[in-house]
């Protein structure tokens, strides 16, 4: 009996990769950011940003589990009384996803995972005495839901939670007087080839 079970497990293990699907695509979307500050007396009003770049997804259809990853240019910003706070970076989200088909043409899925960011443009001078400086990298997490239609078109919404500071407000003499975290609702469309 144990031999048959071991043979069955080997057959399943070799059959699953043959059914796995690897797809490449492009995605774009909107960032609806919420800028939170610490030790900074003035409010920062949130602004709309965007992101775009290539994406890939890997799915095991037998059990509905898969992964997706992307490398996107990401633009987020807020408006303070001193000027615009911008965060321009390359973001790399890596999500685990679980989906199920609701018909032969549609799939619904939920996903979550970490996201790593690398700054593209650093530093903004507001006036002669103040500036906003971005951290060279940041770390956040995603959680969201989405749907795939006709195996090619994907729409999703997620919340990106900042787990590290995005940047700091500084005086030109070098003293820091506040920090920023940018949490973001993201709505996106992707096309997989």
PDB file of C-alpha atoms in Angstrom, residues 35 40 42-48 76-86 126 169:
ATOM      1  CA  UNK A  35       0.631  60.202   3.169  1.00  0.00           C
ATOM      2  CA  UNK A  40       5.888  66.911  11.111  1.00  0.00           C
ATOM      3  CA  UNK A  42       1.850  70.335   8.729  1.00  0.00           C
ATOM      4  CA  UNK A  43      -0.639  68.113   6.909  1.00  0.00           C
ATOM      5  CA  UNK A  44       0.337  66.478   3.621  1.00  0.00           C
ATOM      6  CA  UNK A  45      -2.564  66.224   1.166  1.00  0.00           C
ATOM      7  CA  UNK A  46      -2.603  63.021  -0.881  1.00  0.00           C
ATOM      8  CA  UNK A  47      -2.396  63.127  -4.672  1.00  0.00           C
ATOM      9  CA  UNK A  48      -3.017  60.573  -7.433  1.00  0.00           C
ATOM     10  CA  UNK A  76       3.412  58.628  -5.683  1.00  0.00           C
ATOM     11  CA  UNK A  77       3.037  62.119  -4.285  1.00  0.00           C
ATOM     12  CA  UNK A  78       1.516  64.394  -1.686  1.00  0.00           C
ATOM     13  CA  UNK A  79       1.185  68.153  -1.322  1.00  0.00           C
ATOM     14  CA  UNK A  80       2.411  70.030   1.752  1.00  0.00           C
ATOM     15  CA  UNK A  81       2.376  73.771   2.329  1.00  0.00           C
ATOM     16  CA  UNK A  82       6.095  73.768   1.469  1.00  0.00           C
ATOM     17  CA  UNK A  83       5.682  71.972  -1.868  1.00  0.00           C
ATOM     18  CA  UNK A  84       5.094  68.581  -3.470  1.00  0.00           C
ATOM     19  CA  UNK A  85       6.376  65.435  -1.766  1.00  0.00           C
ATOM     20  CA  UNK A  86       7.221  62.935  -4.531  1.00  0.00           C
ATOM     21  CA  UNK A 126      10.964  73.306  -0.979  1.00  0.00           C
ATOM     22  CA  UNK A 169      11.761  66.239   5.993  1.00  0.00           C
TER      23      UNK A 169
END
